[in-house]
């Protein structure tokens, strides 16, 4: 392929009209505004020459005085003195004077032009530098190895590739391409323009490349994200016997950071230690950046602490790495230490710290930073403004977030993403979507960050329609294959209970990362498919992917859904070894797992070890105590939460009401229900109403329950009518029970539980015609009764039982144990509750059917499969029946075992003849 500069040979004469269309502008300001008095000027005792002129001048005032002396002595008109004066005016940032002096030169020479071109570039007047080069060419003056680098830098700074190519052509024609100084500058220029292939050709053509050449090529590769090429070139350099310097090490370490190659980064770290560069500040900064960005924050800390005097780059790299990898508290501590050391933060520091404030809810510090920024006038900085919007939104100060957002006159995509993501993160999903609509109306395009935030809101709202619309947008804009968007879609479909769609996207994704597996694991876990989640985890390990705290959180939740206590303990040990239990998400999941696996004491221990307990932690523990019937303990913990200044949310208050419900604490429940909005700013949800109605119904206050139903601001859902049907069965209110059943038939026609409850209500009232009618209705509706199933875990395997099950390999032993238990219970006074069995058969046959309920089979299997004294944990998909509840009281006393049953509503812990529910269930 022809090099780019060859295309410009035709433009060599005349020089590019684009360059020469604007004449080079010089100054009209007098260099010496007033002739200075030289009476007090300390003149040199030896003859003044251009070579020693620099040694006498220490300031601009001194320069103008010496210039006046030179004018008086006529030395100022000699070329050597003129050129030195040009250089000196440039060095003292007086480019205006330098230009005036240049204009007074009758015939500027190469040195004069080169000096002025260099001065223009140095002062950022790069377009003027190019025009000056054009003027020099018009005078017929040839360039040299000092002129070309300066004008090439000007082309790079003005992003003028065409001019750069033409000047490269001049360089080739004049034979300076082999000059290492010129060639190195060409390397930098081509790299800055993204022409890395051409830069490499120039590098390979340098006859005597030096350290600057290698470093320029390293930097070019890194700047253009060619990290592997940079690392390969470094290896070539070392094997060729060229010793890297601190700049080379810094660049190749940046390449390792960019390619996320910790292994080779460590190798290079070892090599630079052998060469003695580990104390160099450039290299040390690159090492801090490497380890911090790639997650080894402890190694970054060690290097940072060994630095003699960390600069702002060191602090920023360390703080940003801490924030990136979830060590926000550490980042905030570093920020305080940085301020105490006297180091002033810059915009990059504050941007990172604002992210840390957002993550940790440190709104007070965030506000202080905002206040200081206003004082110094930097609150409109793009990066800081984004950080402020993000911080306010994620700290639930949405009005301040919007105010900051509105104060930015020219909003870029990153600002829109900040407000949309912040609102989505803080649960303001409707507003987040409104911002997205507004953004698209104003003509802004979106990227993967935008769609990921929108999908988060769709997932939180469980809005399948919105999820599908966003999916279509992703397909239309070519973002459907982006890993971040795919992960968001998997999560959204999973939350909307569209597991098949989520699985299809997962399987079609070309690049599956840890987040992809986490999203799919979570989807399986939330949909009750815990076994699939565990299988997926095994697949993830086979792919050599390293699980993080979020994976273990999802896996623990899967074990919770399965009541897989032993598997949960094994995952707990793995997470502990990997140090993930310091993570609040994993800690919360651990509390939830132990609570739902029936070990509330282990849950309490896990809760006590969470370093920074937030509202989710407290809610999980309160909910666990509620499910285990320990209502008073749950309320005590709730009061402790309030004492520690943690405000409850709607989930916490749902757990509090459930605790009151399971413990029959009607007055306490009414107090919290009536005052939650006034005390905590939490509005009543459907779950709150359902809990309260269930509690009133259980307490026999059916009229009060119906009054509450009629006063609800929304239509009663299935949970409400289900609670009323259950209460009607308990208290024999046939009329209300029928009405509740009719509403449930309309809301959930496919559910068999309504038919069963209705039949049981009639049976409890002795209305056998009603029982027959309920059965007929169920048959006519073609609704199949959901079979009762029970699970018990043993040695990493879950054993499943249904009523009368004889498929298990140890069936004979199980039924022998049941017979043995039946005889012992009969002697202890147990009488089967045959009245609850609705089959039209003889009493003896009903007794047999009751003895073969799935939960009894599971308990019998647990008794023959575990050592004496070990607790037995069973999960059931339906509500435990009255007969089994009574039987397990006897069995727990006879066998001296703790039997823990988790049914669809709560836990029943049977110990020494009694149940933790106090028979209130």
PDB file of N, CA and C in Angstrom, residues 481-513:
ATOM      1  N   UNK A 481     -26.323  -6.758  19.888  1.00  0.00           N
ATOM      2  CA  UNK A 481     -25.257  -7.725  20.154  1.00  0.00           C
ATOM      3  C   UNK A 481     -24.267  -7.214  21.195  1.00  0.00           C
ATOM      4  N   UNK A 482     -24.469  -5.972  21.662  1.00  0.00           N
ATOM      5  CA  UNK A 482     -23.579  -5.425  22.684  1.00  0.00           C
ATOM      6  C   UNK A 482     -23.774  -6.187  23.986  1.00  0.00           C
ATOM      7  N   UNK A 483     -22.679  -6.589  24.613  1.00  0.00           N
ATOM      8  CA  UNK A 483     -22.753  -7.429  25.811  1.00  0.00           C
ATOM      9  C   UNK A 483     -23.526  -6.751  26.932  1.00  0.00           C
ATOM     10  N   UNK A 484     -23.301  -5.446  27.128  1.00  0.00           N
ATOM     11  CA  UNK A 484     -23.990  -4.735  28.211  1.00  0.00           C
ATOM     12  C   UNK A 484     -25.507  -4.722  27.966  1.00  0.00           C
ATOM     13  N   UNK A 485     -25.890  -4.486  26.724  1.00  0.00           N
ATOM     14  CA  UNK A 485     -27.321  -4.451  26.396  1.00  0.00           C
ATOM     15  C   UNK A 485     -27.932  -5.844  26.521  1.00  0.00           C
ATOM     16  N   UNK A 486     -27.209  -6.849  26.047  1.00  0.00           N
ATOM     17  CA  UNK A 486     -27.698  -8.232  26.154  1.00  0.00           C
ATOM     18  C   UNK A 486     -27.910  -8.608  27.618  1.00  0.00           C
ATOM     19  N   UNK A 487     -26.940  -8.234  28.458  1.00  0.00           N
ATOM     20  CA  UNK A 487     -27.074  -8.532  29.887  1.00  0.00           C
ATOM     21  C   UNK A 487     -28.292  -7.833  30.488  1.00  0.00           C
ATOM     22  N   UNK A 488     -28.514  -6.581  30.071  1.00  0.00           N
ATOM     23  CA  UNK A 488     -29.687  -5.847  30.543  1.00  0.00           C
ATOM     24  C   UNK A 488     -30.981  -6.497  30.086  1.00  0.00           C
ATOM     25  N   UNK A 489     -30.999  -6.990  28.845  1.00  0.00           N
ATOM     26  CA  UNK A 489     -32.187  -7.667  28.320  1.00  0.00           C
ATOM     27  C   UNK A 489     -32.453  -8.978  29.059  1.00  0.00           C
ATOM     28  N   UNK A 490     -31.395  -9.732  29.325  1.00  0.00           N
ATOM     29  CA  UNK A 490     -31.551 -10.983  30.074  1.00  0.00           C
ATOM     30  C   UNK A 490     -32.159 -10.698  31.444  1.00  0.00           C
ATOM     31  N   UNK A 491     -31.645  -9.662  32.101  1.00  0.00           N
ATOM     32  CA  UNK A 491     -32.161  -9.290  33.417  1.00  0.00           C
ATOM     33  C   UNK A 491     -33.620  -8.846  33.338  1.00  0.00           C
ATOM     34  N   UNK A 492     -33.941  -8.017  32.337  1.00  0.00           N
ATOM     35  CA  UNK A 492     -35.310  -7.507  32.200  1.00  0.00           C
ATOM     36  C   UNK A 492     -36.292  -8.641  31.916  1.00  0.00           C
ATOM     37  N   UNK A 493     -35.954  -9.507  30.959  1.00  0.00           N
ATOM     38  CA  UNK A 493     -36.843 -10.635  30.649  1.00  0.00           C
ATOM     39  C   UNK A 493     -36.972 -11.569  31.851  1.00  0.00           C
ATOM     40  N   UNK A 494     -35.866 -11.749  32.566  1.00  0.00           N
ATOM     41  CA  UNK A 494     -35.916 -12.596  33.765  1.00  0.00           C
ATOM     42  C   UNK A 494     -36.854 -12.025  34.814  1.00  0.00           C
ATOM     43  N   UNK A 495     -36.768 -10.700  35.052  1.00  0.00           N
ATOM     44  CA  UNK A 495     -37.629 -10.058  36.045  1.00  0.00           C
ATOM     45  C   UNK A 495     -39.098 -10.104  35.605  1.00  0.00           C
ATOM     46  N   UNK A 496     -39.314 -10.119  34.300  1.00  0.00           N
ATOM     47  CA  UNK A 496     -40.689 -10.201  33.773  1.00  0.00           C
ATOM     48  C   UNK A 496     -41.166 -11.642  33.661  1.00  0.00           C
ATOM     49  N   UNK A 497     -40.364 -12.573  34.195  1.00  0.00           N
ATOM     50  CA  UNK A 497     -40.704 -14.000  34.223  1.00  0.00           C
ATOM     51  C   UNK A 497     -40.793 -14.603  32.817  1.00  0.00           C
ATOM     52  N   UNK A 498     -40.037 -14.019  31.867  1.00  0.00           N
ATOM     53  CA  UNK A 498     -39.947 -14.602  30.524  1.00  0.00           C
ATOM     54  C   UNK A 498     -38.610 -15.341  30.426  1.00  0.00           C
ATOM     55  N   UNK A 499     -38.531 -16.455  31.125  1.00  0.00           N
ATOM     56  CA  UNK A 499     -37.256 -17.157  31.256  1.00  0.00           C
ATOM     57  C   UNK A 499     -36.769 -17.702  29.915  1.00  0.00           C
ATOM     58  N   UNK A 500     -37.709 -18.141  29.071  1.00  0.00           N
ATOM     59  CA  UNK A 500     -37.307 -18.689  27.777  1.00  0.00           C
ATOM     60  C   UNK A 500     -36.644 -17.622  26.907  1.00  0.00           C
ATOM     61  N   UNK A 501     -37.220 -16.402  26.907  1.00  0.00           N
ATOM     62  CA  UNK A 501     -36.609 -15.314  26.143  1.00  0.00           C
ATOM     63  C   UNK A 501     -35.228 -14.970  26.695  1.00  0.00           C
ATOM     64  N   UNK A 502     -35.135 -14.949  28.012  1.00  0.00           N
ATOM     65  CA  UNK A 502     -33.844 -14.653  28.641  1.00  0.00           C
ATOM     66  C   UNK A 502     -32.818 -15.715  28.267  1.00  0.00           C
ATOM     67  N   UNK A 503     -33.235 -16.984  28.312  1.00  0.00           N
ATOM     68  CA  UNK A 503     -32.314 -18.084  28.002  1.00  0.00           C
ATOM     69  C   UNK A 503     -31.887 -18.039  26.536  1.00  0.00           C
ATOM     70  N   UNK A 504     -32.834 -17.701  25.651  1.00  0.00           N
ATOM     71  CA  UNK A 504     -32.491 -17.629  24.219  1.00  0.00           C
ATOM     72  C   UNK A 504     -31.428 -16.558  23.970  1.00  0.00           C
ATOM     73  N   UNK A 505     -31.615 -15.388  24.571  1.00  0.00           N
ATOM     74  CA  UNK A 505     -30.626 -14.317  24.422  1.00  0.00           C
ATOM     75  C   UNK A 505     -29.272 -14.743  24.990  1.00  0.00           C
ATOM     76  N   UNK A 506     -29.318 -15.427  26.126  1.00  0.00           N
ATOM     77  CA  UNK A 506     -28.088 -15.896  26.755  1.00  0.00           C
ATOM     78  C   UNK A 506     -27.336 -16.859  25.841  1.00  0.00           C
ATOM     79  N   UNK A 507     -28.056 -17.781  25.254  1.00  0.00           N
ATOM     80  CA  UNK A 507     -27.412 -18.793  24.403  1.00  0.00           C
ATOM     81  C   UNK A 507     -26.930 -18.211  23.082  1.00  0.00           C
ATOM     82  N   UNK A 508     -27.602 -17.145  22.601  1.00  0.00           N
ATOM     83  CA  UNK A 508     -27.208 -16.537  21.322  1.00  0.00           C
ATOM     84  C   UNK A 508     -26.082 -15.525  21.462  1.00  0.00           C
ATOM     85  N   UNK A 509     -25.763 -15.136  22.692  1.00  0.00           N
ATOM     86  CA  UNK A 509     -24.730 -14.118  22.909  1.00  0.00           C
ATOM     87  C   UNK A 509     -23.358 -14.682  22.534  1.00  0.00           C
ATOM     88  N   UNK A 510     -22.638 -13.944  21.694  1.00  0.00           N
ATOM     89  CA  UNK A 510     -21.337 -14.419  21.220  1.00  0.00           C
ATOM     90  C   UNK A 510     -20.252 -14.305  22.277  1.00  0.00           C
ATOM     91  N   UNK A 511     -20.442 -13.376  23.218  1.00  0.00           N
ATOM     92  CA  UNK A 511     -19.438 -13.188  24.265  1.00  0.00           C
ATOM     93  C   UNK A 511     -20.136 -13.160  25.618  1.00  0.00           C
ATOM     94  N   UNK A 512     -20.027 -14.254  26.341  1.00  0.00           N
ATOM     95  CA  UNK A 512     -20.644 -14.352  27.655  1.00  0.00           C
ATOM     96  C   UNK A 512     -19.609 -14.020  28.724  1.00  0.00           C
ATOM     97  N   UNK A 513     -19.922 -13.026  29.549  1.00  0.00           N
ATOM     98  CA  UNK A 513     -19.005 -12.673  30.628  1.00  0.00           C
ATOM     99  C   UNK A 513     -19.656 -12.995  31.974  1.00  0.00           C
TER     100      UNK A 513
END
